[in-house]
PDB file of C-alpha atoms in Angstrom:
ATOM      1  CA  ASP D   1       5.385 -18.016   6.051  1.00  0.00           C
ATOM      2  CA  THR D   2       4.685 -14.276   5.952  1.00  0.00           C
ATOM      3  CA  GLU D   3       4.972 -13.852   2.175  1.00  0.00           C
ATOM      4  CA  VAL D   4       2.647 -12.737  -0.576  1.00  0.00           C
ATOM      5  CA  THR D   5       3.784 -14.043  -3.890  1.00  0.00           C
ATOM      6  CA  GLN D   6       2.826 -12.755  -7.317  1.00  0.00           C
ATOM      7  CA  THR D   7       3.327 -14.069 -10.845  1.00  0.00           C
ATOM      8  CA  PRO D   8       4.571 -13.128 -13.316  1.00  0.00           C
ATOM      9  CA  LYS D   9       7.077 -10.398 -12.251  1.00  0.00           C
ATOM     10  CA  HIS D  10       6.924  -8.741 -15.619  1.00  0.00           C
ATOM     11  CA  LEU D  11       4.337  -8.927 -18.386  1.00  0.00           C
ATOM     12  CA  VAL D  12       4.171  -7.364 -21.796  1.00  0.00           C
ATOM     13  CA  MET D  13       0.917  -7.639 -23.639  1.00  0.00           C
ATOM     14  CA  GLY D  14      -0.775  -6.253 -26.667  1.00  0.00           C
ATOM     15  CA  MET D  15      -4.157  -4.556 -26.524  1.00  0.00           C
ATOM     16  CA  THR D  16      -5.921  -7.625 -27.944  1.00  0.00           C
ATOM     17  CA  ASN D  17      -4.365 -10.151 -25.627  1.00  0.00           C
ATOM     18  CA  LYS D  18      -5.869 -11.965 -22.630  1.00  0.00           C
ATOM     19  CA  LYS D  19      -3.637 -12.515 -19.647  1.00  0.00           C
ATOM     20  CA  SER D  20      -3.941 -13.227 -15.918  1.00  0.00           C
ATOM     21  CA  LEU D  21      -1.982 -12.011 -12.862  1.00  0.00           C
ATOM     22  CA  LYS D  22      -1.789 -14.438  -9.974  1.00  0.00           C
ATOM     23  CA  CYS D  23      -1.353 -13.794  -6.220  1.00  0.00           C
ATOM     24  CA  GLU D  24      -0.961 -16.298  -3.371  1.00  0.00           C
ATOM     25  CA  GLN D  25      -0.590 -16.156   0.360  1.00  0.00           C
ATOM     26  CA  HIS D  26      -0.420 -18.834   2.941  1.00  0.00           C
ATOM     27  CA  MET D  27      -0.797 -16.738   6.042  1.00  0.00           C
ATOM     28  CA  GLY D  28      -4.427 -17.703   6.609  1.00  0.00           C
ATOM     29  CA  HIS D  29      -5.515 -14.163   5.680  1.00  0.00           C
ATOM     30  CA  ARG D  30      -9.120 -13.811   4.654  1.00  0.00           C
ATOM     31  CA  ALA D  31      -8.967 -10.393   2.975  1.00  0.00           C
ATOM     32  CA  MET D  32      -7.081  -9.913  -0.320  1.00  0.00           C
ATOM     33  CA  TYR D  33      -6.614  -6.751  -2.361  1.00  0.00           C
ATOM     34  CA  TRP D  34      -5.524  -5.670  -5.846  1.00  0.00           C
ATOM     35  CA  TYR D  35      -3.843  -2.223  -6.286  1.00  0.00           C
ATOM     36  CA  LYS D  36      -2.596  -0.384  -9.298  1.00  0.00           C
ATOM     37  CA  GLN D  37       0.451   1.879  -8.917  1.00  0.00           C
ATOM     38  CA  LYS D  38       1.773   4.354 -11.448  1.00  0.00           C
ATOM     39  CA  ALA D  39       5.303   5.651 -11.181  1.00  0.00           C
ATOM     40  CA  LYS D  40       5.879   8.230  -8.389  1.00  0.00           C
ATOM     41  CA  LYS D  41       2.210   7.751  -7.140  1.00  0.00           C
ATOM     42  CA  PRO D  42       0.702   5.966  -4.253  1.00  0.00           C
ATOM     43  CA  PRO D  43      -1.085   2.662  -4.749  1.00  0.00           C
ATOM     44  CA  GLU D  44      -4.740   2.957  -5.820  1.00  0.00           C
ATOM     45  CA  LEU D  45      -7.165   0.338  -4.568  1.00  0.00           C
ATOM     46  CA  MET D  46      -8.938  -1.655  -7.329  1.00  0.00           C
ATOM     47  CA  PHE D  47     -10.683  -4.592  -5.606  1.00  0.00           C
ATOM     48  CA  VAL D  48     -11.140  -6.122  -2.190  1.00  0.00           C
ATOM     49  CA  TYR D  49     -12.075  -9.692  -1.487  1.00  0.00           C
ATOM     50  CA  SER D  50     -13.251 -10.621   1.955  1.00  0.00           C
ATOM     51  CA  TYR D  51     -13.826 -14.296   2.755  1.00  0.00           C
ATOM     52  CA  GLU D  52     -13.566 -15.043  -0.913  1.00  0.00           C
ATOM     53  CA  LYS D  53     -16.384 -12.634  -1.849  1.00  0.00           C
ATOM     54  CA  LEU D  54     -15.849  -9.429  -3.704  1.00  0.00           C
ATOM     55  CA  SER D  55     -16.607  -6.651  -1.286  1.00  0.00           C
ATOM     56  CA  ILE D  56     -15.201  -3.570  -2.924  1.00  0.00           C
ATOM     57  CA  ASN D  57     -14.842  -2.663  -6.598  1.00  0.00           C
ATOM     58  CA  GLU D  58     -13.523   0.856  -7.008  1.00  0.00           C
ATOM     59  CA  SER D  59     -15.238   1.447 -10.267  1.00  0.00           C
ATOM     60  CA  VAL D  60     -12.641  -0.404 -12.159  1.00  0.00           C
ATOM     61  CA  PRO D  61     -13.208  -0.906 -15.915  1.00  0.00           C
ATOM     62  CA  SER D  62     -14.541  -4.316 -16.944  1.00  0.00           C
ATOM     63  CA  ARG D  63     -11.428  -5.079 -18.812  1.00  0.00           C
ATOM     64  CA  PHE D  64     -10.054  -5.948 -15.438  1.00  0.00           C
ATOM     65  CA  SER D  65     -11.837  -9.010 -13.920  1.00  0.00           C
ATOM     66  CA  PRO D  66     -10.865 -10.272 -10.447  1.00  0.00           C
ATOM     67  CA  GLU D  67     -11.383 -13.826  -9.204  1.00  0.00           C
ATOM     68  CA  CYS D  68     -10.783 -15.451  -5.805  1.00  0.00           C
ATOM     69  CA  PRO D  69     -10.814 -19.286  -6.337  1.00  0.00           C
ATOM     70  CA  ASN D  70     -10.075 -19.962  -2.689  1.00  0.00           C
ATOM     71  CA  SER D  71      -8.817 -18.196   0.448  1.00  0.00           C
ATOM     72  CA  SER D  72      -5.178 -18.397  -0.659  1.00  0.00           C
ATOM     73  CA  LEU D  73      -5.432 -17.368  -4.241  1.00  0.00           C
ATOM     74  CA  LEU D  74      -6.407 -14.147  -6.031  1.00  0.00           C
ATOM     75  CA  ASN D  75      -6.328 -13.692  -9.811  1.00  0.00           C
ATOM     76  CA  LEU D  76      -6.702 -10.628 -11.982  1.00  0.00           C
ATOM     77  CA  HIS D  77      -7.858 -11.417 -15.505  1.00  0.00           C
ATOM     78  CA  LEU D  78      -6.833  -8.820 -18.199  1.00  0.00           C
ATOM     79  CA  HIS D  79      -8.493  -8.385 -21.501  1.00  0.00           C
ATOM     80  CA  ALA D  80      -8.336  -5.621 -24.128  1.00  0.00           C
ATOM     81  CA  LEU D  81      -6.198  -3.336 -21.997  1.00  0.00           C
ATOM     82  CA  GLN D  82      -5.080   0.109 -23.019  1.00  0.00           C
ATOM     83  CA  PRO D  83      -1.539   1.496 -22.882  1.00  0.00           C
ATOM     84  CA  GLU D  84      -2.537   3.710 -19.978  1.00  0.00           C
ATOM     85  CA  ASP D  85      -3.127   0.496 -17.962  1.00  0.00           C
ATOM     86  CA  SER D  86       0.593   0.002 -17.891  1.00  0.00           C
ATOM     87  CA  ALA D  87       1.614   0.039 -14.201  1.00  0.00           C
ATOM     88  CA  LEU D  88       2.828  -1.922 -11.242  1.00  0.00           C
ATOM     89  CA  TYR D  89      -0.063  -4.177  -9.992  1.00  0.00           C
ATOM     90  CA  LEU D  90       0.216  -5.082  -6.337  1.00  0.00           C
ATOM     91  CA  CYS D  91      -1.583  -7.727  -4.446  1.00  0.00           C
ATOM     92  CA  ALA D  92      -1.932  -7.494  -0.659  1.00  0.00           C
ATOM     93  CA  SER D  93      -3.505  -9.554   2.058  1.00  0.00           C
ATOM     94  CA  SER D  94      -4.592  -8.947   5.669  1.00  0.00           C
ATOM     95  CA  ARG D  95      -6.035 -11.090   8.437  1.00  0.00           C
ATOM     96  CA  SER D  96      -9.481  -9.791   8.121  1.00  0.00           C
ATOM     97  CA  LYS D  97     -11.708  -6.930   7.284  1.00  0.00           C
ATOM     98  CA  ILE D  98     -13.971  -6.475  10.323  1.00  0.00           C
ATOM     99  CA  SER D  99     -16.796  -3.980  10.879  1.00  0.00           C
ATOM    100  CA  GLY D 100     -16.204  -2.027  14.075  1.00  0.00           C
ATOM    101  CA  ARG D 101     -19.569  -1.869  15.834  1.00  0.00           C
ATOM    102  CA  VAL D 102     -18.798   0.722  18.437  1.00  0.00           C
ATOM    103  CA  ALA D 103     -17.556   3.404  16.029  1.00  0.00           C
ATOM    104  CA  ASN D 104     -19.502   1.978  13.104  1.00  0.00           C
ATOM    105  CA  ARG D 105     -16.195   1.994  11.042  1.00  0.00           C
ATOM    106  CA  GLN D 106     -14.344  -0.760   9.485  1.00  0.00           C
ATOM    107  CA  ILE D 107     -11.076  -1.761  11.169  1.00  0.00           C
ATOM    108  CA  GLN D 108      -8.400  -3.075   8.913  1.00  0.00           C
ATOM    109  CA  GLU D 109      -5.483  -5.233   9.878  1.00  0.00           C
ATOM    110  CA  THR D 110      -2.028  -4.460   8.468  1.00  0.00           C
ATOM    111  CA  GLN D 111      -1.904  -5.270   4.775  1.00  0.00           C
ATOM    112  CA  TYR D 112       1.159  -7.203   3.509  1.00  0.00           C
ATOM    113  CA  PHE D 113       2.107  -6.540  -0.045  1.00  0.00           C
ATOM    114  CA  GLY D 114       3.455  -8.898  -2.723  1.00  0.00           C
ATOM    115  CA  PRO D 115       6.343  -7.910  -4.964  1.00  0.00           C
ATOM    116  CA  GLY D 116       4.054  -6.807  -7.743  1.00  0.00           C
ATOM    117  CA  THR D 117       3.695  -7.462 -11.476  1.00  0.00           C
ATOM    118  CA  ARG D 118       5.092  -4.798 -13.781  1.00  0.00           C
ATOM    119  CA  LEU D 119       2.702  -4.599 -16.712  1.00  0.00           C
ATOM    120  CA  LEU D 120       3.412  -3.031 -20.049  1.00  0.00           C
ATOM    121  CA  VAL D 121       0.546  -2.668 -22.521  1.00  0.00           C
ATOM    122  CA  LEU D 122       1.679  -1.996 -26.148  1.00  0.00           C
TER     123      LEU D 122
ATOM    124  CA  GLU P   1     -14.008  11.987   2.479  1.00  0.00           C
ATOM    125  CA  LEU P   2     -10.787  10.977   4.165  1.00  0.00           C
ATOM    126  CA  LYS P   3      -7.712  12.707   2.748  1.00  0.00           C
ATOM    127  CA  VAL P   4      -4.133  12.040   3.681  1.00  0.00           C
ATOM    128  CA  GLU P   5      -1.330  14.585   2.978  1.00  0.00           C
ATOM    129  CA  GLN P   6       2.375  14.114   3.440  1.00  0.00           C
ATOM    130  CA  ASN P   7       5.035  16.704   3.421  1.00  0.00           C
ATOM    131  CA  PRO P   8       7.602  17.185   2.205  1.00  0.00           C
ATOM    132  CA  LEU P   9       7.169  15.220  -0.964  1.00  0.00           C
ATOM    133  CA  PHE P  10      10.867  15.250  -1.637  1.00  0.00           C
ATOM    134  CA  LEU P  11      13.634  15.300   0.908  1.00  0.00           C
ATOM    135  CA  SER P  12      17.266  15.398   0.125  1.00  0.00           C
ATOM    136  CA  MET P  13      19.098  14.431   3.341  1.00  0.00           C
ATOM    137  CA  GLN P  14      22.750  14.641   4.376  1.00  0.00           C
ATOM    138  CA  GLU P  15      24.231  11.626   6.080  1.00  0.00           C
ATOM    139  CA  GLY P  16      24.267  11.977   9.865  1.00  0.00           C
ATOM    140  CA  LYS P  17      21.576  14.607  10.103  1.00  0.00           C
ATOM    141  CA  ASN P  18      18.022  14.285  11.484  1.00  0.00           C
ATOM    142  CA  TYR P  19      14.822  14.826   9.511  1.00  0.00           C
ATOM    143  CA  THR P  20      10.981  14.533  10.011  1.00  0.00           C
ATOM    144  CA  ILE P  21       8.168  13.568   7.565  1.00  0.00           C
ATOM    145  CA  TYR P  22       4.734  14.750   8.404  1.00  0.00           C
ATOM    146  CA  CYS P  23       1.487  12.978   7.724  1.00  0.00           C
ATOM    147  CA  ASN P  24      -1.836  14.800   8.170  1.00  0.00           C
ATOM    148  CA  TYR P  25      -5.195  13.212   7.723  1.00  0.00           C
ATOM    149  CA  SER P  26      -8.656  14.784   7.490  1.00  0.00           C
ATOM    150  CA  THR P  27     -11.017  12.671   9.643  1.00  0.00           C
ATOM    151  CA  THR P  28     -10.828  10.324  12.613  1.00  0.00           C
ATOM    152  CA  SER P  29      -9.256   6.975  11.977  1.00  0.00           C
ATOM    153  CA  ASP P  30      -8.450   3.860  13.961  1.00  0.00           C
ATOM    154  CA  ARG P  31      -5.038   3.085  12.607  1.00  0.00           C
ATOM    155  CA  LEU P  32      -2.126   4.753  10.821  1.00  0.00           C
ATOM    156  CA  TYR P  33       0.484   2.810   8.850  1.00  0.00           C
ATOM    157  CA  TRP P  34       3.896   3.708   7.565  1.00  0.00           C
ATOM    158  CA  TYR P  35       5.260   1.850   4.555  1.00  0.00           C
ATOM    159  CA  ARG P  36       8.564   1.957   2.740  1.00  0.00           C
ATOM    160  CA  GLN P  37       8.950   1.425  -1.004  1.00  0.00           C
ATOM    161  CA  ASP P  38      12.330   0.999  -2.773  1.00  0.00           C
ATOM    162  CA  PRO P  39      12.336   1.839  -6.502  1.00  0.00           C
ATOM    163  CA  GLY P  40      10.547  -0.755  -8.564  1.00  0.00           C
ATOM    164  CA  LYS P  41       9.772  -2.825  -5.466  1.00  0.00           C
ATOM    165  CA  SER P  42       6.799  -3.511  -3.321  1.00  0.00           C
ATOM    166  CA  LEU P  43       5.717  -1.852  -0.091  1.00  0.00           C
ATOM    167  CA  GLU P  44       7.231  -2.909   3.163  1.00  0.00           C
ATOM    168  CA  SER P  45       5.213  -2.407   6.377  1.00  0.00           C
ATOM    169  CA  LEU P  46       7.250  -0.306   8.842  1.00  0.00           C
ATOM    170  CA  PHE P  47       4.890   0.681  11.643  1.00  0.00           C
ATOM    171  CA  VAL P  48       1.249   0.440  12.761  1.00  0.00           C
ATOM    172  CA  LEU P  49       0.081   3.092  15.154  1.00  0.00           C
ATOM    173  CA  LEU P  50      -3.055   2.393  17.051  1.00  0.00           C
ATOM    174  CA  SER P  51      -3.726   5.041  19.652  1.00  0.00           C
ATOM    175  CA  ASN P  52      -3.086   8.639  20.583  1.00  0.00           C
ATOM    176  CA  GLY P  53       0.503   9.121  21.784  1.00  0.00           C
ATOM    177  CA  ALA P  54       1.650   5.880  20.267  1.00  0.00           C
ATOM    178  CA  VAL P  55       5.359   5.845  19.524  1.00  0.00           C
ATOM    179  CA  LYS P  56       7.251   3.066  17.712  1.00  0.00           C
ATOM    180  CA  GLN P  57      10.959   2.858  16.920  1.00  0.00           C
ATOM    181  CA  GLU P  58      12.922   0.656  14.569  1.00  0.00           C
ATOM    182  CA  GLY P  59      16.593   1.487  14.104  1.00  0.00           C
ATOM    183  CA  ARG P  60      16.940   5.050  12.932  1.00  0.00           C
ATOM    184  CA  LEU P  61      13.212   5.498  12.331  1.00  0.00           C
ATOM    185  CA  MET P  62      10.698   6.596  14.872  1.00  0.00           C
ATOM    186  CA  ALA P  63       6.992   7.121  14.268  1.00  0.00           C
ATOM    187  CA  SER P  64       4.474   8.792  16.401  1.00  0.00           C
ATOM    188  CA  LEU P  65       0.823   9.533  16.342  1.00  0.00           C
ATOM    189  CA  ASP P  66      -1.282  12.489  17.666  1.00  0.00           C
ATOM    190  CA  THR P  67      -4.934  11.635  16.960  1.00  0.00           C
ATOM    191  CA  LYS P  68      -6.190  14.958  18.303  1.00  0.00           C
ATOM    192  CA  ALA P  69      -4.151  16.838  15.849  1.00  0.00           C
ATOM    193  CA  ARG P  70      -4.634  14.076  13.192  1.00  0.00           C
ATOM    194  CA  LEU P  71      -0.960  14.020  12.621  1.00  0.00           C
ATOM    195  CA  SER P  72       1.686  11.345  12.447  1.00  0.00           C
ATOM    196  CA  THR P  73       5.452  12.005  12.173  1.00  0.00           C
ATOM    197  CA  LEU P  74       8.233   9.720  10.902  1.00  0.00           C
ATOM    198  CA  HIS P  75      11.513  10.939  12.496  1.00  0.00           C
ATOM    199  CA  ILE P  76      14.847   9.904  10.970  1.00  0.00           C
ATOM    200  CA  THR P  77      17.853  10.004  13.158  1.00  0.00           C
ATOM    201  CA  ALA P  78      21.397  10.296  11.660  1.00  0.00           C
ATOM    202  CA  ALA P  79      20.367   9.491   8.195  1.00  0.00           C
ATOM    203  CA  VAL P  80      22.271   6.835   6.217  1.00  0.00           C
ATOM    204  CA  HIS P  81      22.194   5.963   2.480  1.00  0.00           C
ATOM    205  CA  ASP P  82      20.201   2.777   3.206  1.00  0.00           C
ATOM    206  CA  LEU P  83      17.238   4.814   4.131  1.00  0.00           C
ATOM    207  CA  SER P  84      16.858   6.220   0.573  1.00  0.00           C
ATOM    208  CA  ALA P  85      13.387   5.168  -0.506  1.00  0.00           C
ATOM    209  CA  THR P  86       9.738   6.510  -0.808  1.00  0.00           C
ATOM    210  CA  TYR P  87       7.873   6.450   2.467  1.00  0.00           C
ATOM    211  CA  PHE P  88       4.044   6.357   2.453  1.00  0.00           C
ATOM    212  CA  CYS P  89       1.735   6.909   5.392  1.00  0.00           C
ATOM    213  CA  ALA P  90      -1.717   5.337   5.115  1.00  0.00           C
ATOM    214  CA  VAL P  91      -4.879   5.669   7.157  1.00  0.00           C
ATOM    215  CA  SER P  92      -7.688   3.194   7.410  1.00  0.00           C
ATOM    216  CA  GLY P  93     -11.111   4.565   6.592  1.00  0.00           C
ATOM    217  CA  GLY P  94     -13.089   1.635   5.378  1.00  0.00           C
ATOM    218  CA  LYS P  95     -10.213   1.097   3.026  1.00  0.00           C
ATOM    219  CA  LEU P  96      -6.513   2.128   3.166  1.00  0.00           C
ATOM    220  CA  ILE P  97      -6.009   5.728   2.050  1.00  0.00           C
ATOM    221  CA  PHE P  98      -2.377   6.538   1.188  1.00  0.00           C
ATOM    222  CA  GLY P  99      -0.573   9.840   1.333  1.00  0.00           C
ATOM    223  CA  GLN P 100       1.255  11.007  -1.779  1.00  0.00           C
ATOM    224  CA  GLY P 101       4.497   9.533  -0.538  1.00  0.00           C
ATOM    225  CA  THR P 102       7.842  11.214   0.418  1.00  0.00           C
ATOM    226  CA  GLU P 103      10.780  10.456  -1.688  1.00  0.00           C
ATOM    227  CA  LEU P 104      13.946  10.426   0.474  1.00  0.00           C
ATOM    228  CA  SER P 105      17.436  10.655  -0.918  1.00  0.00           C
ATOM    229  CA  VAL P 106      20.476  10.472   1.384  1.00  0.00           C
ATOM    230  CA  LYS P 107      23.660  12.041   0.032  1.00  0.00           C
ATOM    231  CA  PRO P 108      27.054  11.551   1.643  1.00  0.00           C
TER     232      PRO P 108
END
């Protein structure tokens, strides 16, 4: 199984709603990621979980709240979003996120992306 | 700060002809990735290049890496319509840094 799944595929929500995006992988990957992608732009990293712990938060507004219940699941809880938050939200996973001692850099394994959730905030 | 630049950003290709996309990055990195994205779809991993001089080929696509020049190229041989998509290069630098993407369109 080399697949990352995401639900729902599409989501329309009002600015007062609370909703959650879900991501699942069964590849034994220990690093999971949330990205936001606007049309015609590259993905922008939001959060990284490594071994179920939040390791990177790219200064994302608190109306986005990530959660990693176990090594296979990653959620993104949404509350009081703004219309400009409308985008494609991509989840990705990789085998690990390891610190490279020799070069003092972090070495990333290939990230595998899910199909995304297309979010529209009205 | 690691920056990744692709060019061209748009490429209108004729079927059967050859083209090259360039990906420059600003600081030393361990790995360079190429991804493909069809409209409204997710990113598909195409290649991972690990070392200087690395070359990988899959079908009509060939990617190469020159770490000294901090340059990767994605060469398209005899373009066909199926290759129409947006192609991103990405470089690892603590996190994955993406280029702006190159939108390819193949016309008959």
